[in-house]
Amino acid sequence: IGVIITDIHDRKEAESALRESRERLQQAAQLARLGHWIWNAVTDRCQYCSEEHARIHDMSVAEYMMHASSREGPSALVHPEDRAAYRAARQALREGGGFDLEYRVLTRQGEVRHVREIARPIHDDTGRVVRERGTTQDITERKLQDEHLRQTQKMEAIGQLAGGVAHDFNNLLQVILGYTGLMIGEQGLSDFQLGN
């Protein structure tokens, strides 16, 4: 009887390192709110989407895959005001170009989320687009902070304008009071009273 012993220690360590690496990558994607997807351009179906990509759309991966592969596809998830730009970008992708687009999506609860999507085509040996690969990042928080900053800057500008107007008005009042004092002094009126 022959016995074969195989040392699998290195393989187990490699598997463990790969698992840890995947977990770190998944955590980084969650922290960055960055999802990714692959679209099969030949079958016109979603081939893959990450958990984070589905979460951005407030869906599970299975729900997103089913919804994205429907007749309307991903454009049904896009805010109506942004659909034309989104469809134009997807068409450019189909024709071999990439895109980098910010737009809004609507969740099932009607929540509006701002996203930035970057996509590139994958060509076969003949140059035909066979897949499309992209990333989608939820930038809603950044957009809200930008809007808050704009509002703060507007209020600051209004405050500066009001302060400037008050300063100019004060200067004008000082001139009027100065001339009034001169007129009173010239006429010898010591107890000048309005209405007398």
Tab-separated table of N, CA and C in Angstrom, residues 44-177:
chain	number	residue	atom	x	y	z
A	44	ASP	N	-27.857	41.629	-24.231
A	44	ASP	CA	-28.503	42.811	-23.657
A	44	ASP	C	-29.096	42.498	-22.278
A	45	ARG	N	-28.255	41.910	-21.453
A	45	ARG	CA	-28.658	41.531	-20.096
A	45	ARG	C	-27.554	41.899	-19.113
A	46	CYS	N	-27.975	42.181	-17.889
A	46	CYS	CA	-27.010	42.413	-16.823
A	46	CYS	C	-26.368	41.073	-16.494
A	47	GLN	N	-25.056	41.030	-16.564
A	47	GLN	CA	-24.323	39.798	-16.305
A	47	GLN	C	-23.881	39.705	-14.853
A	48	TYR	N	-23.589	40.871	-14.250
A	48	TYR	CA	-23.112	40.888	-12.870
A	48	TYR	C	-23.357	42.273	-12.282
A	49	CYS	N	-23.707	42.315	-11.014
A	49	CYS	CA	-23.696	43.583	-10.275
A	49	CYS	C	-23.285	43.287	-8.838
A	50	SER	N	-22.510	44.189	-8.282
A	50	SER	CA	-22.038	44.002	-6.910
A	50	SER	C	-23.156	44.318	-5.927
A	51	GLU	N	-22.970	43.878	-4.694
A	51	GLU	CA	-23.957	44.167	-3.652
A	51	GLU	C	-24.123	45.676	-3.465
A	52	GLU	N	-23.025	46.403	-3.530
A	52	GLU	CA	-23.085	47.851	-3.318
A	52	GLU	C	-23.839	48.540	-4.454
A	53	HIS	N	-23.657	48.057	-5.678
A	53	HIS	CA	-24.393	48.629	-6.812
A	53	HIS	C	-25.900	48.429	-6.615
A	54	ALA	N	-26.286	47.241	-6.207
A	54	ALA	CA	-27.706	46.963	-5.956
A	54	ALA	C	-28.213	47.809	-4.794
A	55	ARG	N	-27.408	47.966	-3.732
A	55	ARG	CA	-27.815	48.759	-2.572
A	55	ARG	C	-28.056	50.212	-2.952
A	56	ILE	N	-27.238	50.752	-3.838
A	56	ILE	CA	-27.431	52.137	-4.291
A	56	ILE	C	-28.831	52.299	-4.871
A	57	HIS	N	-29.324	51.254	-5.522
A	57	HIS	CA	-30.662	51.282	-6.116
A	57	HIS	C	-31.731	50.749	-5.161
A	58	ASP	N	-31.340	50.514	-3.891
A	58	ASP	CA	-32.252	50.039	-2.854
A	58	ASP	C	-32.871	48.690	-3.227
A	59	MET	N	-32.014	47.796	-3.738
A	59	MET	CA	-32.468	46.464	-4.138
A	59	MET	C	-31.445	45.428	-3.702
A	60	SER	N	-31.887	44.181	-3.732
A	60	SER	CA	-30.935	43.080	-3.578
A	60	SER	C	-30.292	42.848	-4.941
A	61	VAL	N	-29.217	42.067	-4.964
A	61	VAL	CA	-28.556	41.772	-6.235
A	61	VAL	C	-29.535	41.073	-7.175
A	62	ALA	N	-30.283	40.086	-6.672
A	62	ALA	CA	-31.235	39.346	-7.511
A	62	ALA	C	-32.316	40.272	-8.067
A	63	GLU	N	-32.828	41.182	-7.232
A	63	GLU	CA	-33.852	42.127	-7.697
A	63	GLU	C	-33.292	43.045	-8.782
A	64	TYR	N	-32.081	43.538	-8.554
A	64	TYR	CA	-31.486	44.426	-9.556
A	64	TYR	C	-31.259	43.690	-10.870
A	65	MET	N	-30.722	42.490	-10.800
A	65	MET	CA	-30.452	41.711	-12.014
A	65	MET	C	-31.748	41.472	-12.803
A	66	MET	N	-32.823	41.150	-12.105
A	66	MET	CA	-34.094	40.916	-12.770
A	66	MET	C	-34.638	42.228	-13.350
A	67	HIS	N	-34.592	43.296	-12.562
A	67	HIS	CA	-35.138	44.580	-13.005
A	67	HIS	C	-34.322	45.160	-14.159
A	68	ALA	N	-33.000	45.080	-14.062
A	68	ALA	CA	-32.139	45.666	-15.088
A	68	ALA	C	-32.272	44.944	-16.415
A	69	SER	N	-32.600	43.671	-16.383
A	69	SER	CA	-32.717	42.903	-17.614
A	69	SER	C	-34.128	42.951	-18.200
A	70	SER	N	-34.989	43.782	-17.636
A	70	SER	CA	-36.343	43.924	-18.171
A	70	SER	C	-36.319	44.804	-19.418
A	71	ARG	N	-37.474	45.021	-20.007
A	71	ARG	CA	-37.569	45.776	-21.261
A	71	ARG	C	-36.983	47.185	-21.149
A	72	GLU	N	-37.320	47.890	-20.086
A	72	GLU	CA	-36.803	49.255	-19.878
A	72	GLU	C	-35.369	49.242	-19.373
A	73	GLY	N	-34.989	48.143	-18.709
A	73	GLY	CA	-33.624	48.030	-18.205
A	73	GLY	C	-33.292	49.067	-17.159
A	74	PRO	N	-32.002	49.382	-17.032
A	74	PRO	CA	-31.562	50.312	-15.988
A	74	PRO	C	-32.143	51.713	-16.126
A	75	SER	N	-32.515	52.118	-17.348
A	75	SER	CA	-33.025	53.488	-17.518
A	75	SER	C	-34.328	53.719	-16.765
A	76	ALA	N	-35.058	52.649	-16.451
A	76	ALA	CA	-36.295	52.799	-15.674
A	76	ALA	C	-36.002	53.262	-14.256
A	77	LEU	N	-34.775	53.028	-13.782
A	77	LEU	CA	-34.393	53.427	-12.432
A	77	LEU	C	-33.902	54.875	-12.377
A	78	VAL	N	-33.673	55.472	-13.543
A	78	VAL	CA	-33.123	56.822	-13.629
A	78	VAL	C	-34.236	57.848	-13.477
A	79	HIS	N	-33.937	58.947	-12.800
A	79	HIS	CA	-34.892	60.043	-12.635
A	79	HIS	C	-35.375	60.484	-14.024
A	80	PRO	N	-36.689	60.702	-14.209
A	80	PRO	CA	-37.216	61.053	-15.529
A	80	PRO	C	-36.501	62.231	-16.203
A	81	GLU	N	-36.080	63.226	-15.428
A	81	GLU	CA	-35.417	64.384	-16.011
A	81	GLU	C	-34.010	64.066	-16.510
A	82	ASP	N	-33.437	62.947	-16.074
A	82	ASP	CA	-32.067	62.583	-16.459
A	82	ASP	C	-32.010	61.426	-17.456
A	83	ARG	N	-33.165	60.880	-17.833
A	83	ARG	CA	-33.179	59.686	-18.692
A	83	ARG	C	-32.607	59.937	-20.080
A	84	ALA	N	-32.874	61.076	-20.671
A	84	ALA	CA	-32.360	61.348	-22.026
A	84	ALA	C	-30.832	61.351	-22.026
A	85	ALA	N	-30.220	62.014	-21.062
A	85	ALA	CA	-28.749	62.050	-20.976
A	85	ALA	C	-28.203	60.649	-20.700
A	86	TYR	N	-28.888	59.888	-19.843
A	86	TYR	CA	-28.446	58.531	-19.518
A	86	TYR	C	-28.517	57.633	-20.756
A	87	ARG	N	-29.630	57.711	-21.487
A	87	ARG	CA	-29.777	56.869	-22.685
A	87	ARG	C	-28.742	57.235	-23.746
A	88	ALA	N	-28.441	58.525	-23.887
A	88	ALA	CA	-27.414	58.960	-24.847
A	88	ALA	C	-26.047	58.402	-24.441
A	89	ALA	N	-25.751	58.409	-23.154
A	89	ALA	CA	-24.475	57.870	-22.669
A	89	ALA	C	-24.399	56.367	-22.910
A	90	ARG	N	-25.494	55.657	-22.655
A	90	ARG	CA	-25.516	54.203	-22.891
A	90	ARG	C	-25.358	53.891	-24.382
A	91	GLN	N	-25.962	54.721	-25.233
A	91	GLN	CA	-25.828	54.515	-26.677
A	91	GLN	C	-24.378	54.710	-27.111
A	92	ALA	N	-23.722	55.739	-26.566
A	92	ALA	CA	-22.311	55.979	-26.873
A	92	ALA	C	-21.460	54.786	-26.426
A	93	LEU	N	-21.824	54.191	-25.309
A	93	LEU	CA	-21.116	53.015	-24.805
A	93	LEU	C	-21.290	51.848	-25.767
A	94	ARG	N	-22.502	51.653	-26.240
A	94	ARG	CA	-22.777	50.577	-27.206
A	94	ARG	C	-21.974	50.749	-28.492
A	95	GLU	N	-21.718	52.001	-28.838
A	95	GLU	CA	-20.996	52.293	-30.081
A	95	GLU	C	-19.480	52.291	-29.889
A	96	GLY	N	-19.023	51.924	-28.688
A	96	GLY	CA	-17.600	51.765	-28.473
A	96	GLY	C	-16.941	52.857	-27.667
A	97	GLY	N	-17.675	53.858	-27.255
A	97	GLY	CA	-17.117	54.922	-26.419
A	97	GLY	C	-17.448	54.667	-24.961
A	98	GLY	N	-16.814	55.385	-24.107
A	98	GLY	CA	-17.127	55.271	-22.687
A	98	GLY	C	-17.919	56.484	-22.239
A	99	PHE	N	-18.273	56.514	-20.972
A	99	PHE	CA	-18.919	57.710	-20.440
A	99	PHE	C	-18.596	57.898	-18.972
A	100	ASP	N	-18.745	59.130	-18.544
A	100	ASP	CA	-18.575	59.540	-17.146
A	100	ASP	C	-19.718	60.513	-16.909
A	101	LEU	N	-20.734	60.089	-16.179
A	101	LEU	CA	-21.980	60.840	-16.095
A	101	LEU	C	-22.490	60.915	-14.656
A	102	GLU	N	-22.954	62.087	-14.257
A	102	GLU	CA	-23.664	62.249	-12.989
A	102	GLU	C	-25.140	62.379	-13.312
A	103	TYR	N	-25.958	61.636	-12.581
A	103	TYR	CA	-27.400	61.688	-12.778
A	103	TYR	C	-28.078	61.238	-11.490
A	104	ARG	N	-29.403	61.260	-11.497
A	104	ARG	CA	-30.171	60.859	-10.316
A	104	ARG	C	-30.909	59.560	-10.589
A	105	VAL	N	-31.037	58.752	-9.533
A	105	VAL	CA	-31.857	57.548	-9.602
A	105	VAL	C	-32.963	57.672	-8.569
A	106	LEU	N	-34.019	56.922	-8.802
A	106	LEU	CA	-35.144	56.874	-7.863
A	106	LEU	C	-35.210	55.491	-7.243
A	107	THR	N	-35.312	55.436	-5.925
A	107	THR	CA	-35.479	54.150	-5.261
A	107	THR	C	-36.956	53.776	-5.288
A	108	ARG	N	-37.263	52.561	-4.857
A	108	ARG	CA	-38.670	52.122	-4.834
A	108	ARG	C	-39.514	52.977	-3.900
A	109	GLN	N	-38.888	53.546	-2.868
A	109	GLN	CA	-39.618	54.399	-1.927
A	109	GLN	C	-39.706	55.851	-2.436
A	110	GLY	N	-39.199	56.106	-3.627
A	110	GLY	CA	-39.270	57.447	-4.190
A	110	GLY	C	-38.131	58.353	-3.754
A	111	GLU	N	-37.136	57.809	-3.057
A	111	GLU	CA	-35.987	58.603	-2.626
A	111	GLU	C	-35.103	58.895	-3.834
A	112	VAL	N	-34.626	60.132	-3.924
A	112	VAL	CA	-33.730	60.526	-5.008
A	112	VAL	C	-32.294	60.377	-4.526
A	113	ARG	N	-31.495	59.678	-5.309
A	113	ARG	CA	-30.071	59.540	-5.017
A	113	ARG	C	-29.277	60.045	-6.212
A	114	HIS	N	-28.210	60.745	-5.918
A	114	HIS	CA	-27.308	61.235	-6.961
A	114	HIS	C	-26.190	60.216	-7.118
A	115	VAL	N	-25.887	59.874	-8.372
A	115	VAL	CA	-24.824	58.915	-8.628
A	115	VAL	C	-23.881	59.449	-9.704
A	116	ARG	N	-22.678	58.923	-9.669
A	116	ARG	CA	-21.718	59.165	-10.740
A	116	ARG	C	-21.365	57.801	-11.296
A	117	GLU	N	-21.554	57.658	-12.589
A	117	GLU	CA	-21.295	56.367	-13.223
A	117	GLU	C	-20.216	56.547	-14.290
A	118	ILE	N	-19.241	55.643	-14.269
A	118	ILE	CA	-18.182	55.625	-15.265
A	118	ILE	C	-18.223	54.249	-15.916
A	119	ALA	N	-18.281	54.209	-17.253
A	119	ALA	CA	-18.401	52.928	-17.943
A	119	ALA	C	-17.475	52.891	-19.166
A	120	ARG	N	-17.020	51.689	-19.468
A	120	ARG	CA	-16.144	51.459	-20.617
A	120	ARG	C	-16.586	50.178	-21.320
A	121	PRO	N	-16.447	50.142	-22.652
A	121	PRO	CA	-16.800	48.928	-23.390
A	121	PRO	C	-15.657	47.910	-23.373
A	122	ILE	N	-16.011	46.653	-23.565
A	122	ILE	CA	-15.038	45.576	-23.735
A	122	ILE	C	-15.288	45.002	-25.136
A	123	HIS	N	-14.247	44.993	-25.963
A	123	HIS	CA	-14.367	44.558	-27.353
A	123	HIS	C	-13.847	43.132	-27.536
A	124	ASP	N	-14.398	42.448	-28.535
A	124	ASP	CA	-13.822	41.149	-28.896
A	124	ASP	C	-12.701	41.373	-29.907
A	125	ASP	N	-12.173	40.308	-30.477
A	125	ASP	CA	-11.049	40.409	-31.412
A	125	ASP	C	-11.398	41.174	-32.683
A	126	THR	N	-12.687	41.218	-33.024
A	126	THR	CA	-13.102	41.919	-34.243
A	126	THR	C	-13.414	43.389	-33.986
A	127	GLY	N	-13.376	43.801	-32.725
A	127	GLY	CA	-13.671	45.192	-32.384
A	127	GLY	C	-15.114	45.435	-31.981
A	128	ARG	N	-15.922	44.383	-31.998
A	128	ARG	CA	-17.326	44.498	-31.608
A	128	ARG	C	-17.435	44.597	-30.089
A	129	VAL	N	-18.341	45.458	-29.595
A	129	VAL	CA	-18.574	45.574	-28.150
A	129	VAL	C	-19.352	44.345	-27.695
A	130	VAL	N	-18.731	43.575	-26.786
A	130	VAL	CA	-19.385	42.362	-26.292
A	130	VAL	C	-19.824	42.496	-24.840
A	131	ARG	N	-19.133	43.364	-24.114
A	131	ARG	CA	-19.505	43.623	-22.717
A	131	ARG	C	-19.280	45.087	-22.419
A	132	GLU	N	-19.970	45.513	-21.377
A	132	GLU	CA	-19.776	46.876	-20.862
A	132	GLU	C	-19.525	46.735	-19.378
A	133	ARG	N	-18.560	47.474	-18.893
A	133	ARG	CA	-18.183	47.372	-17.484
A	133	ARG	C	-18.216	48.772	-16.900
A	134	GLY	N	-18.741	48.881	-15.681
A	134	GLY	CA	-18.806	50.212	-15.094
A	134	GLY	C	-18.820	50.218	-13.579
A	135	THR	N	-18.637	51.408	-13.063
A	135	THR	CA	-18.746	51.643	-11.624
A	135	THR	C	-19.806	52.706	-11.392
A	136	THR	N	-20.496	52.580	-10.296
A	136	THR	CA	-21.515	53.550	-9.905
A	136	THR	C	-21.228	53.947	-8.465
A	137	GLN	N	-21.124	55.254	-8.236
A	137	GLN	CA	-20.843	55.744	-6.883
A	137	GLN	C	-21.993	56.623	-6.417
A	138	ASP	N	-22.471	56.348	-5.214
A	138	ASP	CA	-23.516	57.167	-4.593
A	138	ASP	C	-22.862	58.455	-4.088
A	139	ILE	N	-23.198	59.587	-4.723
A	139	ILE	CA	-22.615	60.882	-4.353
A	139	ILE	C	-23.664	61.803	-3.742
A	140	THR	N	-24.754	61.218	-3.252
A	140	THR	CA	-25.852	62.009	-2.677
A	140	THR	C	-25.376	62.888	-1.540
A	141	GLU	N	-24.608	62.317	-0.623
A	141	GLU	CA	-24.137	63.077	0.536
A	141	GLU	C	-23.287	64.267	0.103
A	142	ARG	N	-22.403	64.036	-0.859
A	142	ARG	CA	-21.560	65.129	-1.361
A	142	ARG	C	-22.405	66.227	-2.011
A	143	LYS	N	-23.414	65.818	-2.780
A	143	LYS	CA	-24.299	66.792	-3.434
A	143	LYS	C	-25.046	67.620	-2.390
A	144	LEU	N	-25.511	66.970	-1.322
A	144	LEU	CA	-26.218	67.696	-0.256
A	144	LEU	C	-25.278	68.670	0.446
A	145	GLN	N	-24.040	68.250	0.675
A	145	GLN	CA	-23.058	69.145	1.297
A	145	GLN	C	-22.738	70.326	0.390
A	146	ASP	N	-22.620	70.055	-0.916
A	146	ASP	CA	-22.363	71.137	-1.881
A	146	ASP	C	-23.509	72.144	-1.876
A	147	GLU	N	-24.745	71.633	-1.829
A	147	GLU	CA	-25.912	72.524	-1.817
A	147	GLU	C	-25.951	73.343	-0.533
A	148	HIS	N	-25.624	72.706	0.597
A	148	HIS	CA	-25.589	73.415	1.876
A	148	HIS	C	-24.523	74.514	1.837
A	149	LEU	N	-23.372	74.198	1.267
A	149	LEU	CA	-22.302	75.187	1.137
A	149	LEU	C	-22.742	76.352	0.257
A	150	ARG	N	-23.428	76.054	-0.855
A	150	ARG	CA	-23.935	77.121	-1.735
A	150	ARG	C	-24.915	78.017	-0.999
A	151	GLN	N	-25.817	77.412	-0.230
A	151	GLN	CA	-26.794	78.192	0.523
A	151	GLN	C	-26.093	79.066	1.570
A	152	THR	N	-25.096	78.506	2.243
A	152	THR	CA	-24.329	79.262	3.232
A	152	THR	C	-23.626	80.434	2.576
A	153	GLN	N	-23.032	80.194	1.414
A	153	GLN	CA	-22.346	81.269	0.694
A	153	GLN	C	-23.328	82.346	0.240
A	154	LYS	N	-24.531	81.948	-0.171
A	154	LYS	CA	-25.555	82.932	-0.558
A	154	LYS	C	-25.931	83.814	0.627
A	155	MET	N	-26.153	83.159	1.787
A	155	MET	CA	-26.527	83.923	2.976
A	155	MET	C	-25.392	84.860	3.391
A	156	GLU	N	-24.166	84.390	3.248
A	156	GLU	CA	-23.010	85.218	3.564
A	156	GLU	C	-22.955	86.428	2.635
A	157	ALA	N	-23.211	86.208	1.358
A	157	ALA	CA	-23.201	87.297	0.385
A	157	ALA	C	-24.319	88.297	0.673
A	158	ILE	N	-25.497	87.792	1.047
A	158	ILE	CA	-26.609	88.687	1.384
A	158	ILE	C	-26.260	89.506	2.618
A	159	GLY	N	-25.631	88.862	3.602
A	159	GLY	CA	-25.204	89.582	4.804
A	159	GLY	C	-24.192	90.663	4.488
A	160	GLN	N	-23.243	90.357	3.615
A	160	GLN	CA	-22.246	91.363	3.215
A	160	GLN	C	-22.904	92.509	2.459
A	161	LEU	N	-23.861	92.165	1.592
A	161	LEU	CA	-24.576	93.208	0.847
A	161	LEU	C	-25.369	94.088	1.798
A	162	ALA	N	-26.080	93.473	2.746
A	162	ALA	CA	-26.862	94.250	3.711
A	162	ALA	C	-25.945	95.136	4.555
A	163	GLY	N	-24.792	94.592	4.961
A	163	GLY	CA	-23.831	95.384	5.732
A	163	GLY	C	-23.311	96.555	4.912
A	164	GLY	N	-23.044	96.315	3.624
A	164	GLY	CA	-22.572	97.384	2.743
A	164	GLY	C	-23.615	98.462	2.549
A	165	VAL	N	-24.874	98.041	2.368
A	165	VAL	CA	-25.969	99.013	2.207
A	165	VAL	C	-26.124	99.826	3.484
A	166	ALA	N	-26.084	99.166	4.635
A	166	ALA	CA	-26.219	99.882	5.912
A	166	ALA	C	-25.060	100.869	6.093
A	167	HIS	N	-23.855	100.466	5.724
A	167	HIS	CA	-22.688	101.346	5.830
A	167	HIS	C	-22.852	102.561	4.921
A	168	ASP	N	-23.278	102.313	3.663
A	168	ASP	CA	-23.500	103.426	2.724
A	168	ASP	C	-24.615	104.343	3.217
A	169	PHE	N	-25.681	103.743	3.757
A	169	PHE	CA	-26.788	104.547	4.274
A	169	PHE	C	-26.326	105.395	5.461
A	170	ASN	N	-25.510	104.791	6.332
A	170	ASN	CA	-24.960	105.520	7.478
A	170	ASN	C	-24.101	106.696	6.998
A	171	ASN	N	-23.281	106.458	5.968
A	171	ASN	CA	-22.460	107.542	5.410
A	171	ASN	C	-23.343	108.664	4.871
A	172	LEU	N	-24.409	108.297	4.181
A	172	LEU	CA	-25.339	109.290	3.628
A	172	LEU	C	-26.011	110.076	4.749
A	173	LEU	N	-26.407	109.391	5.815
A	173	LEU	CA	-27.013	110.080	6.962
A	173	LEU	C	-26.028	111.055	7.603
A	174	GLN	N	-24.771	110.648	7.689
A	174	GLN	CA	-23.756	111.536	8.269
A	174	GLN	C	-23.607	112.807	7.437
A	175	VAL	N	-23.655	112.670	6.112
A	175	VAL	CA	-23.576	113.846	5.227
A	175	VAL	C	-24.795	114.739	5.439
A	176	ILE	N	-25.982	114.128	5.497
A	176	ILE	CA	-27.218	114.921	5.701
A	176	ILE	C	-27.164	115.634	7.042
A	177	LEU	N	-26.757	114.908	8.092
A	177	LEU	CA	-26.676	115.535	9.416
A	177	LEU	C	-25.630	116.651	9.433
